[in-house]
Coordinates of C-alpha atoms and ligand atoms in Angstrom, one line a residue:
M1 CA -12.9 -28.8 -19.5
A2 CA -9.8 -30.1 -21.3
S3 CA -11.4 -30.4 -24.8
S4 CA -13.0 -26.9 -24.5
S5 CA -9.9 -25.4 -23.5
L6 CA -8.1 -26.9 -26.5
Q7 CA -10.6 -25.2 -28.8
L8 CA -9.5 -21.9 -27.5
F9 CA -6.0 -22.4 -28.8
S10 CA -7.1 -22.9 -32.3
L11 CA -8.5 -19.3 -32.6
P12 CA -7.7 -17.6 -35.8
P13 CA -4.6 -15.5 -35.7
P14 CA -5.1 -12.3 -33.7
S15 CA -6.5 -9.6 -35.8
P16 CA -4.8 -6.1 -35.4
V17 CA -6.0 -4.7 -32.1
Q18 CA -8.4 -1.8 -32.8
K19 CA -7.3 1.5 -31.3
H20 CA -9.5 2.0 -28.4
R21 CA -8.5 5.5 -27.7
P22 CA -11.2 7.9 -27.9
S23 CA -10.1 10.6 -30.5
S24 CA -11.3 13.3 -28.3
S25 CA -8.6 12.7 -25.7
V26 CA -5.9 13.0 -28.5
I27 CA -4.6 16.3 -27.2
K28 CA -1.0 17.3 -28.3
C29 CA 1.4 18.1 -25.4
I30 CA 1.7 21.8 -25.2
S31 CA 5.3 22.9 -25.0
T32 CA 4.9 26.5 -23.8
S33 CA 6.3 25.1 -20.6
P34 CA 10.0 25.3 -19.8
S35 CA 12.1 23.0 -21.8
P36 CA 13.9 20.4 -20.0
S37 CA 17.1 22.1 -20.2
S38 CA 15.8 25.2 -18.7
A39 CA 14.0 23.3 -16.0
L40 CA 17.5 21.8 -15.2
S41 CA 19.2 25.2 -15.1
T42 CA 16.6 26.8 -12.9
N43 CA 17.7 24.3 -10.5
G44 CA 14.6 23.6 -8.3
S45 CA 12.6 26.9 -9.1
T46 CA 10.8 25.5 -12.1
P47 CA 7.5 27.5 -12.3
L48 CA 4.4 25.4 -12.4
P49 CA 2.4 26.1 -15.6
N50 CA -1.4 25.1 -16.0
S51 CA -0.6 23.1 -19.1
I52 CA 1.1 19.8 -19.1
L53 CA 4.8 20.0 -19.5
S54 CA 6.3 18.3 -22.4
S55 CA 7.9 15.0 -21.9
P56 CA 11.7 14.9 -21.8
P57 CA 13.4 14.6 -25.4
I58 CA 15.6 11.9 -24.2
N59 CA 15.5 8.1 -24.8
F60 CA 14.7 6.5 -21.7
S61 CA 14.7 2.8 -21.6
A62 CA 14.2 -0.3 -19.2
K63 CA 15.1 -4.0 -19.5
Y64 CA 14.7 -7.1 -17.5
V65 CA 17.6 -8.2 -15.3
P66 CA 17.7 -11.1 -12.6
F67 CA 16.2 -9.8 -9.3
T68 CA 19.3 -11.3 -7.5
S69 CA 21.5 -8.8 -9.2
I70 CA 19.4 -5.9 -7.9
A71 CA 19.2 -7.5 -4.5
T72 CA 22.9 -8.1 -4.1
G73 CA 23.9 -4.9 -6.1
S74 CA 26.3 -7.1 -8.2
P75 CA 26.5 -6.4 -11.9
T76 CA 25.2 -8.9 -14.4
S77 CA 25.5 -9.3 -18.1
E78 CA 22.1 -11.1 -18.1
C79 CA 19.3 -8.9 -19.4
Y80 CA 16.4 -9.2 -21.7
S81 CA 14.4 -6.6 -23.8
L82 CA 11.0 -6.0 -22.5
D83 CA 9.8 -7.2 -25.9
E84 CA 11.1 -10.7 -25.1
I85 CA 8.6 -13.2 -23.5
V86 CA 10.5 -14.2 -20.5
Y87 CA 9.4 -14.5 -16.9
R88 CA 12.3 -16.1 -15.1
S89 CA 16.1 -15.6 -15.1
R90 CA 18.7 -18.3 -16.4
S91 CA 19.0 -19.7 -13.0
G92 CA 15.2 -19.8 -12.4
G93 CA 15.0 -16.8 -10.3
L94 CA 12.8 -13.8 -10.5
L95 CA 13.3 -10.9 -13.0
D96 CA 13.1 -7.2 -12.3
V97 CA 12.5 -4.3 -14.6
Q98 CA 15.6 -2.0 -14.4
H99 CA 15.4 1.5 -15.7
D100 CA 18.3 3.4 -17.2
M101 CA 18.9 5.5 -14.1
E102 CA 21.5 7.5 -15.6
A103 CA 19.3 8.9 -18.4
L104 CA 16.7 9.6 -15.7
K105 CA 19.0 11.4 -13.6
Q106 CA 19.8 13.9 -16.2
F107 CA 16.7 15.7 -14.9
D108 CA 16.6 16.7 -11.3
G109 CA 13.9 15.9 -8.8
E110 CA 12.1 19.3 -9.2
Y111 CA 11.9 18.7 -12.8
W112 CA 10.2 15.2 -12.3
K113 CA 7.9 16.5 -9.5
A114 CA 6.7 19.5 -11.9
L115 CA 6.3 17.1 -14.8
F116 CA 4.2 14.6 -12.8
D117 CA 2.2 17.4 -11.0
S118 CA 1.4 18.9 -14.5
R119 CA -0.4 15.7 -15.6
V120 CA -2.7 15.0 -12.7
G121 CA -6.4 15.1 -13.6
K122 CA -5.8 16.0 -17.2
T123 CA -7.5 14.0 -20.0
T124 CA -4.4 14.1 -22.2
W125 CA -3.8 10.6 -23.5
P126 CA -2.3 8.6 -21.8
Y127 CA -1.3 10.9 -19.0
G128 CA -4.7 11.2 -17.2
S129 CA -4.0 7.8 -15.8
G130 CA -2.2 7.7 -12.6
V131 CA 0.2 5.1 -14.1
W132 CA 0.8 6.6 -17.3
S133 CA 1.4 10.1 -15.9
K134 CA 4.7 8.5 -14.9
K135 CA 5.2 6.7 -18.1
E136 CA 8.9 7.5 -18.3
W137 CA 9.5 5.7 -15.1
V138 CA 7.1 2.7 -16.0
L139 CA 7.4 1.7 -19.7
P140 CA 9.3 4.5 -21.4
E141 CA 9.7 2.9 -24.8
I142 CA 5.9 2.0 -25.5
D143 CA 4.1 3.9 -28.2
D144 CA 1.0 5.9 -26.7
D145 CA -1.1 4.3 -29.2
D146 CA -0.4 0.9 -27.7
I147 CA -1.3 1.8 -24.2
V148 CA -4.5 0.0 -22.8
S149 CA -5.8 2.2 -20.0
A150 CA -8.9 3.0 -18.1
F151 CA -7.4 6.0 -16.4
E152 CA -6.5 3.9 -13.4
G153 CA -4.8 5.4 -10.4
N154 CA -5.1 8.8 -9.0
S155 CA -7.0 7.2 -6.2
N156 CA -8.3 9.0 -3.2
L157 CA -5.9 9.4 0.0
F158 CA -8.5 9.6 2.6
W159 CA -7.9 11.3 5.8
A160 CA -9.2 8.7 8.2
E161 CA -9.8 11.4 10.9
R162 CA -12.4 9.7 12.9
F163 CA -11.0 6.1 12.8
G164 CA -7.5 7.6 13.8
K165 CA -8.9 9.6 16.8
K166 CA -11.4 7.0 17.9
F167 CA -9.6 3.6 17.6
V168 CA -5.7 4.4 17.4
G169 CA -5.3 8.0 19.1
M170 CA -3.9 9.4 15.8
N171 CA -4.5 12.5 14.0
D172 CA -2.5 12.0 11.0
L173 CA -3.8 8.6 9.6
W174 CA -4.5 8.2 5.9
V175 CA -6.0 5.4 3.9
K176 CA -5.0 5.1 0.4
H177 CA -8.0 3.8 -1.5
C178 CA -6.4 1.9 -4.3
G179 CA -9.6 -0.2 -4.7
I180 CA -11.7 2.7 -5.8
S181 CA -10.6 1.9 -9.3
H182 CA -11.9 0.5 -12.6
T183 CA -12.3 -3.1 -11.5
G184 CA -12.3 -2.5 -7.7
S185 CA -8.7 -3.2 -6.8
F186 CA -5.3 -2.1 -7.1
K187 CA -4.6 -4.8 -9.7
D188 CA -5.6 -2.4 -12.3
L189 CA -2.4 -0.5 -11.8
G190 CA -0.4 -3.4 -12.9
M191 CA -2.7 -4.8 -15.4
T192 CA -2.6 -1.5 -17.5
V193 CA 1.0 -2.0 -17.9
L194 CA 1.1 -5.8 -18.7
V195 CA -1.7 -5.6 -21.1
S196 CA -0.2 -2.7 -22.9
Q197 CA 3.0 -4.5 -23.5
V198 CA 1.0 -7.6 -24.7
N199 CA -0.9 -5.4 -26.9
R200 CA 2.4 -3.9 -28.3
L201 CA 3.8 -7.6 -28.7
R202 CA 0.8 -8.7 -30.6
K203 CA 1.1 -5.7 -32.9
M204 CA 4.6 -6.7 -33.4
N205 CA 3.3 -10.1 -34.6
R206 CA 4.7 -12.0 -31.7
P207 CA 2.8 -15.2 -31.6
L208 CA 0.5 -14.7 -28.4
V209 CA -2.9 -16.3 -28.6
G210 CA -3.9 -14.8 -25.2
V211 CA -3.1 -13.8 -21.7
G212 CA -3.7 -16.0 -18.7
C213 CA -3.4 -15.9 -15.0
A214 CA -4.2 -17.9 -11.7
S215 CA -5.9 -15.5 -9.5
T216 CA -7.5 -15.1 -6.0
G217 CA -10.1 -12.9 -7.7
D218 CA -8.9 -9.4 -8.4
T219 CA -6.1 -10.3 -10.8
S220 CA -8.6 -12.1 -13.1
A221 CA -11.0 -9.4 -12.8
A222 CA -8.4 -6.6 -13.9
L223 CA -6.9 -9.1 -16.6
S224 CA -10.3 -9.6 -18.1
A225 CA -11.4 -6.0 -18.4
Y226 CA -8.2 -4.7 -19.8
C227 CA -8.0 -7.6 -22.3
A228 CA -11.6 -7.0 -23.4
A229 CA -10.9 -3.4 -23.8
A230 CA -8.1 -4.4 -26.4
N231 CA -9.8 -7.3 -27.8
I232 CA -7.2 -9.8 -26.5
P233 CA -8.4 -13.1 -25.3
S234 CA -8.0 -13.7 -21.5
I235 CA -8.0 -17.1 -19.7
V236 CA -8.3 -17.4 -16.1
F237 CA -7.7 -20.1 -13.6
L238 CA -9.7 -19.6 -10.3
P239 CA -9.9 -21.8 -7.2
A240 CA -13.3 -23.3 -7.1
N241 CA -15.5 -21.8 -4.2
K242 CA -12.7 -19.6 -2.8
I243 CA -13.5 -16.3 -4.2
S244 CA -16.3 -13.8 -3.8
M245 CA -19.3 -13.9 -6.1
A246 CA -18.5 -10.4 -7.1
Q247 CA -15.0 -11.4 -8.1
L248 CA -16.2 -14.4 -9.9
V249 CA -18.8 -12.5 -12.0
Q250 CA -16.3 -9.9 -13.3
P251 CA -14.1 -12.1 -15.6
I252 CA -17.4 -13.9 -16.7
A253 CA -19.1 -10.6 -17.8
N254 CA -15.8 -9.3 -19.3
G255 CA -15.9 -12.4 -21.6
A256 CA -12.8 -14.2 -20.1
F257 CA -12.4 -17.8 -20.5
V258 CA -12.9 -18.8 -16.8
L259 CA -11.8 -22.3 -15.5
S260 CA -12.9 -23.0 -12.1
I261 CA -10.5 -25.5 -10.6
D262 CA -10.8 -27.8 -7.9
T263 CA -7.7 -26.7 -5.9
D264 CA -6.6 -23.5 -4.0
F265 CA -4.6 -20.4 -5.4
D266 CA -1.3 -22.3 -5.2
G267 CA -2.7 -25.2 -7.1
C268 CA -3.9 -22.8 -9.9
M269 CA -0.6 -21.0 -10.0
K270 CA 1.4 -24.3 -10.5
L271 CA -1.1 -25.2 -13.4
I272 CA -1.0 -22.0 -15.1
R273 CA 2.8 -21.9 -15.1
E274 CA 2.9 -25.4 -16.8
V275 CA 0.3 -24.3 -19.3
T276 CA 2.1 -21.2 -20.2
S277 CA 5.3 -23.0 -20.7
E278 CA 3.6 -25.3 -23.4
L279 CA 1.3 -22.8 -25.0
P280 CA 1.7 -19.2 -26.5
I281 CA -0.2 -17.7 -23.6
Y282 CA 1.3 -14.8 -21.9
L283 CA 1.6 -15.2 -18.2
A284 CA 0.0 -12.4 -16.1
N285 CA 0.8 -13.3 -12.5
S286 CA 3.0 -11.0 -10.5
L287 CA 5.8 -13.4 -11.2
N288 CA 5.6 -11.2 -14.2
S289 CA 7.6 -8.0 -13.1
L290 CA 5.8 -5.7 -15.6
R291 CA 2.8 -5.4 -13.3
L292 CA 4.9 -4.1 -10.3
E293 CA 6.0 -1.1 -12.6
G294 CA 2.5 -0.1 -12.7
Q295 CA 1.8 -0.9 -8.9
K296 CA 4.8 1.2 -7.8
T297 CA 3.1 4.4 -9.0
A298 CA 0.8 4.2 -6.1
A299 CA 3.7 4.9 -3.9
I300 CA 4.9 7.8 -6.0
E301 CA 1.2 9.2 -5.9
I302 CA 1.2 9.0 -2.1
L303 CA 4.2 11.2 -2.0
Q304 CA 2.6 13.5 -4.7
Q305 CA -0.5 13.8 -2.8
F306 CA 1.3 14.9 0.3
D307 CA 3.2 17.7 -1.8
W308 CA 6.3 15.3 -1.8
E309 CA 6.4 14.9 2.0
V310 CA 7.4 11.6 3.0
P311 CA 5.0 9.8 5.6
D312 CA 6.6 7.7 8.3
W313 CA 4.8 4.5 7.7
V314 CA 3.0 2.7 4.9
I315 CA 1.1 -0.4 5.9
I316 CA 0.4 -2.9 3.1
P317 CA -1.6 -6.2 3.1
G318 CA 0.5 -9.0 1.5
G319 CA -0.2 -12.3 -0.1
N320 CA 1.8 -13.1 -3.0
L321 CA 4.1 -10.2 -1.9
G322 CA 4.5 -8.4 -5.2
N323 CA 2.8 -5.3 -4.2
I324 CA 5.0 -4.6 -0.9
Y325 CA 8.0 -4.7 -3.3
A326 CA 6.3 -2.5 -5.8
F327 CA 5.6 0.1 -3.1
Y328 CA 9.3 -0.1 -2.0
K329 CA 10.5 0.3 -5.6
G330 CA 8.2 3.3 -6.1
F331 CA 9.4 5.1 -2.9
K332 CA 13.1 4.2 -3.6
M333 CA 13.1 5.6 -7.2
C334 CA 11.7 8.9 -5.8
Q335 CA 14.7 9.0 -3.3
E336 CA 17.2 8.0 -5.9
L337 CA 16.0 10.6 -8.5
G338 CA 16.0 13.3 -5.8
L339 CA 12.2 13.8 -5.4
V340 CA 12.4 13.2 -1.7
D341 CA 15.3 12.5 0.6
R342 CA 14.1 9.3 2.6
I343 CA 11.6 6.6 2.2
P344 CA 8.9 5.5 4.8
R345 CA 9.1 2.4 7.0
L346 CA 7.0 -0.3 5.5
V347 CA 4.7 -2.7 7.2
C348 CA 3.5 -5.9 5.5
A349 CA 0.3 -7.1 7.1
Q350 CA -0.6 -10.8 6.6
A351 CA -3.6 -12.9 7.7
A352 CA -2.6 -15.2 10.4
N353 CA -4.1 -18.1 8.4
A354 CA -1.8 -17.2 5.6
N355 CA 1.4 -16.1 7.1
P356 CA 4.6 -17.7 5.8
L357 CA 6.3 -14.1 5.7
Y358 CA 5.3 -13.3 9.1
L359 CA 6.7 -16.5 10.5
Y360 CA 9.9 -15.9 8.6
Y361 CA 10.2 -12.4 10.0
K362 CA 9.4 -13.8 13.5
S363 CA 12.3 -16.2 13.1
G364 CA 14.7 -13.3 12.7
W365 CA 14.7 -14.0 8.8
N366 CA 16.2 -17.4 9.8
Q367 CA 14.0 -19.9 8.7
Y368 CA 11.5 -19.9 5.7
Q369 CA 9.0 -22.2 5.0
P370 CA 6.1 -22.2 2.5
I371 CA 2.8 -23.3 4.3
K372 CA -0.5 -24.5 3.4
A373 CA -2.8 -21.5 3.7
D374 CA -6.1 -21.9 5.5
A375 CA -9.4 -20.2 4.6
T376 CA -9.5 -16.4 5.4
F377 CA -12.0 -13.7 4.9
A378 CA -9.1 -11.8 3.2
S379 CA -9.4 -14.2 0.4
A380 CA -7.1 -12.4 -2.0
I381 CA -4.1 -13.1 0.4
Q382 CA -4.7 -16.7 1.1
I383 CA -1.5 -17.6 -0.4
G384 CA 1.0 -20.1 1.4
D385 CA 3.8 -20.1 -1.2
P386 CA 4.4 -16.5 -2.3
V387 CA 6.1 -16.1 -5.4
S388 CA 7.5 -12.7 -4.4
I389 CA 8.9 -13.7 -1.2
D390 CA 12.6 -12.6 -2.0
R391 CA 11.3 -9.2 -3.2
A392 CA 9.3 -8.8 -0.1
V393 CA 12.2 -9.6 2.3
Y394 CA 14.3 -7.2 0.3
A395 CA 11.9 -4.4 0.5
L396 CA 11.4 -4.9 4.2
K397 CA 15.1 -5.1 5.0
N398 CA 15.7 -2.0 3.1
S399 CA 13.1 0.1 4.7
D400 CA 13.5 -1.0 8.3
G401 CA 10.3 -2.8 7.8
I402 CA 8.0 -4.8 10.0
V403 CA 5.5 -7.9 9.5
E404 CA 2.3 -8.2 11.4
E405 CA -0.5 -10.7 11.3
A406 CA -4.3 -10.5 12.0
T407 CA -6.6 -13.2 13.1
E408 CA -10.0 -13.7 11.4
E409 CA -11.6 -12.1 14.4
E410 CA -9.1 -9.1 14.4
L411 CA -9.3 -8.3 10.6
M412 CA -13.2 -8.5 10.6
D413 CA -13.6 -6.3 13.7
A414 CA -11.1 -3.8 12.2
M415 CA -13.1 -3.9 9.0
A416 CA -16.3 -3.1 11.0
M417 CA -14.7 -0.4 12.8
A418 CA -13.5 1.3 9.7
D419 CA -16.9 1.0 8.3
S420 CA -18.5 2.4 11.4
T421 CA -16.5 5.6 10.7
G422 CA -17.7 6.1 7.2
M423 CA -15.5 3.8 5.1
F424 CA -16.5 0.6 3.4
I425 CA -13.4 -1.3 3.2
C426 CA -12.4 -5.0 2.1
P427 CA -11.1 -7.7 4.6
H428 CA -7.5 -7.1 3.4
T429 CA -7.7 -3.6 4.5
G430 CA -9.0 -4.9 7.8
V431 CA -5.7 -6.9 8.0
A432 CA -3.6 -3.6 7.4
L433 CA -5.7 -1.8 10.1
T434 CA -5.2 -4.6 12.6
A435 CA -1.5 -4.2 12.0
L436 CA -1.9 -0.5 12.6
I437 CA -3.8 -1.2 15.9
K438 CA -1.1 -3.7 17.2
L439 CA 1.7 -1.4 16.4
R440 CA 0.0 1.6 18.0
E441 CA -0.6 -0.6 21.2
R442 CA 3.0 -1.6 21.4
G443 CA 4.0 1.9 20.9
I444 CA 6.1 1.2 17.9
I445 CA 4.1 3.7 15.7
G446 CA 3.8 7.0 17.6
P447 CA 0.6 9.0 18.0
N448 CA 1.8 11.7 15.7
E449 CA 3.6 9.9 13.1
R450 CA 2.1 10.1 9.6
T451 CA 0.8 6.9 8.7
V452 CA -0.8 5.5 5.4
V453 CA -2.8 2.4 5.4
V454 CA -3.1 0.8 1.8
S455 CA -6.6 -0.2 1.0
T456 CA -6.4 -2.8 -1.8
A457 CA -9.9 -3.5 -3.0
H458 CA -13.3 -2.0 -2.8
G459 CA -15.5 -3.2 0.0
L460 CA -18.5 -4.0 -2.4
K461 CA -16.5 -6.9 -3.6
F462 CA -17.0 -8.4 -0.2
T463 CA -20.5 -7.9 0.8
Q464 CA -21.1 -11.5 1.7
A465 CA -18.3 -11.4 4.4
K466 CA -19.9 -8.2 5.8
I467 CA -23.3 -9.7 5.8
D468 CA -22.1 -12.8 7.7
Y469 CA -20.5 -10.6 10.1
H470 CA -23.4 -8.3 10.8
S471 CA -25.8 -11.2 11.0
K472 CA -23.3 -12.8 13.6
N473 CA -23.3 -15.7 11.4
I474 CA -19.6 -16.8 11.5
P475 CA -18.8 -19.8 13.8
G476 CA -16.1 -19.1 16.2
L477 CA -16.4 -15.1 15.9
A478 CA -18.0 -13.0 18.4
C479 CA -18.8 -10.3 15.7
G480 CA -18.7 -7.8 18.6
L481 CA -19.5 -4.7 16.4
A482 CA -22.4 -6.4 14.4
N483 CA -25.2 -3.9 13.5
P484 CA -28.1 -6.2 12.3
P485 CA -31.2 -4.5 11.2
V486 CA -34.2 -4.7 13.6
E487 CA -37.3 -6.5 12.2
V488 CA -40.5 -4.5 13.1
K489 CA -44.2 -5.2 12.4
D490 CA -46.1 -2.6 10.3
D491 CA -47.3 -0.9 13.3
L492 CA -46.6 2.6 14.4
G493 CA -46.5 1.8 18.2
K494 CA -43.9 -0.9 17.6
V495 CA -41.9 1.3 15.5
M496 CA -42.0 4.0 18.1
D497 CA -41.0 1.5 20.7
V498 CA -38.0 0.3 18.9
L499 CA -36.9 3.9 18.1
K500 CA -37.3 5.1 21.5
N501 CA -35.3 2.3 23.0
Y502 CA -32.5 2.9 20.3
L503 CA -32.3 6.6 21.0
D504 CA -32.1 6.0 24.8
R505 CA -29.3 3.6 24.3
R506 CA -27.4 6.4 22.0
S507 CA -27.8 9.0 24.5
S508 CA -26.9 6.9 27.6
Ligands
LIG1 C1 -3.7 -9.1 -4.8 C2 -4.2 -8.5 -3.5 C3 -3.5 -8.4 -2.3 C4 -2.0 -8.9 -2.2 O1 -1.1 -8.3 -3.1 P1 0.3 -9.1 -3.2 O2 1.0 -8.5 -4.2 O3 -0.1 -10.6 -3.8 O4 0.9 -9.2 -1.9 C5 -4.1 -7.8 -1.3 N1 -5.3 -7.4 -1.4 C6 -6.0 -7.5 -2.4 C7 -7.6 -7.1 -2.3 C8 -5.6 -8.0 -3.5 O5 -6.2 -8.2 -4.6

């Protein structure tokens, strides 16, 4: 392992990255639409044209600042350009991307809504992406030509009518299918931003031989796909035997350099941090705050899909805890910039086998302790020492948030319930649905409150877990909703017997 990984770093200097943008998608922005100044002066009555509004002629900007200065609201002189390669503040804390809010505030909420709405579903590069349709709020200074995108985002906000009525007595329940995406998880939303920025840095001749991450599966899949699209080497550290076959095969197929390491995610994370401090490999874990800028657009998208009406609750499964903060940030930005007047209450849902945030919450935010996470079917959140713990606590405290947990039996049953109503969700979404069920049972979420459950990955990545469940092949689990196939001989009489028996059971 060691010798072959060394070879990788003697690669020739990076060749200029080829423009991967199909020329047919180069459509100039049409500016028959109201100019920003007229949009401002119409004060909320901006007409919605059919064409894409032109982007505002103002220099927006963003920079890294220490997360603590955001959390405490205290000003700081410590800041870094996004073109610097820096992951932590001087004191070793997390960083956060801070936008020039004063510049953004020169345009009112109606202007931003009209601009974002005008871009949905178009092919105009790069705005057809759900992430880059919010470019001014994401990476305002990047050149469109440097963006690496698979037109991620714009995912289905599914009205879970039958699940809502049948299992939780709700009519206004929605599932945001972030996993119906390029590589099958919401990680695409963040990775398009991170890899675009790396692409820009390499074009600026910054000495980056590649991008690396530790992963519970989905991060490495997204990283390898976006890097492959831009011809950037990717290196992934995976915990051996702890991720699904589908997740493992994705980086392999996309040509990443895959190290399968005899440890868990937390062990891989520790190693990659040490490696990236020694070698010019860009660190792609969610310690890196660039990814959260892309992930926050899923929150903005939810508001947009509800015609800028704010749901009451949003439930998000959490592991390393970057995404819960990303959602908070997306909602908060919409409030600060006048697109909406409040934000939803957030619920973070953890697997009981990997629940350090839940335990912290239960202690009244008094006692925090990283734990050793046990195996869970929700393998992408099997994390005992979450990097973004401070970000998550901040998000929850500022959204009147709640933390819930789900046992293996609960999350697998919830997944089976959802699947039985026509969805095909991943175990992490089962964790979030369990939180919903519990909060409904306790009466905390009301029957008429509009609730969004965030589905984080595609169910097809987790077929083995579903097969085990439906074969009742999981020690210690009743698998009460298993629906195994019936084996029948090639004989019409036998087939008829089995069918009649089934139909009788259904009608009784
Ligand atoms: C990464 C991931 C999560 C957890 O997101 P965090 O930001 O680490 O909390 C949840 N579900 C899936 C499917 C994931 O890939």
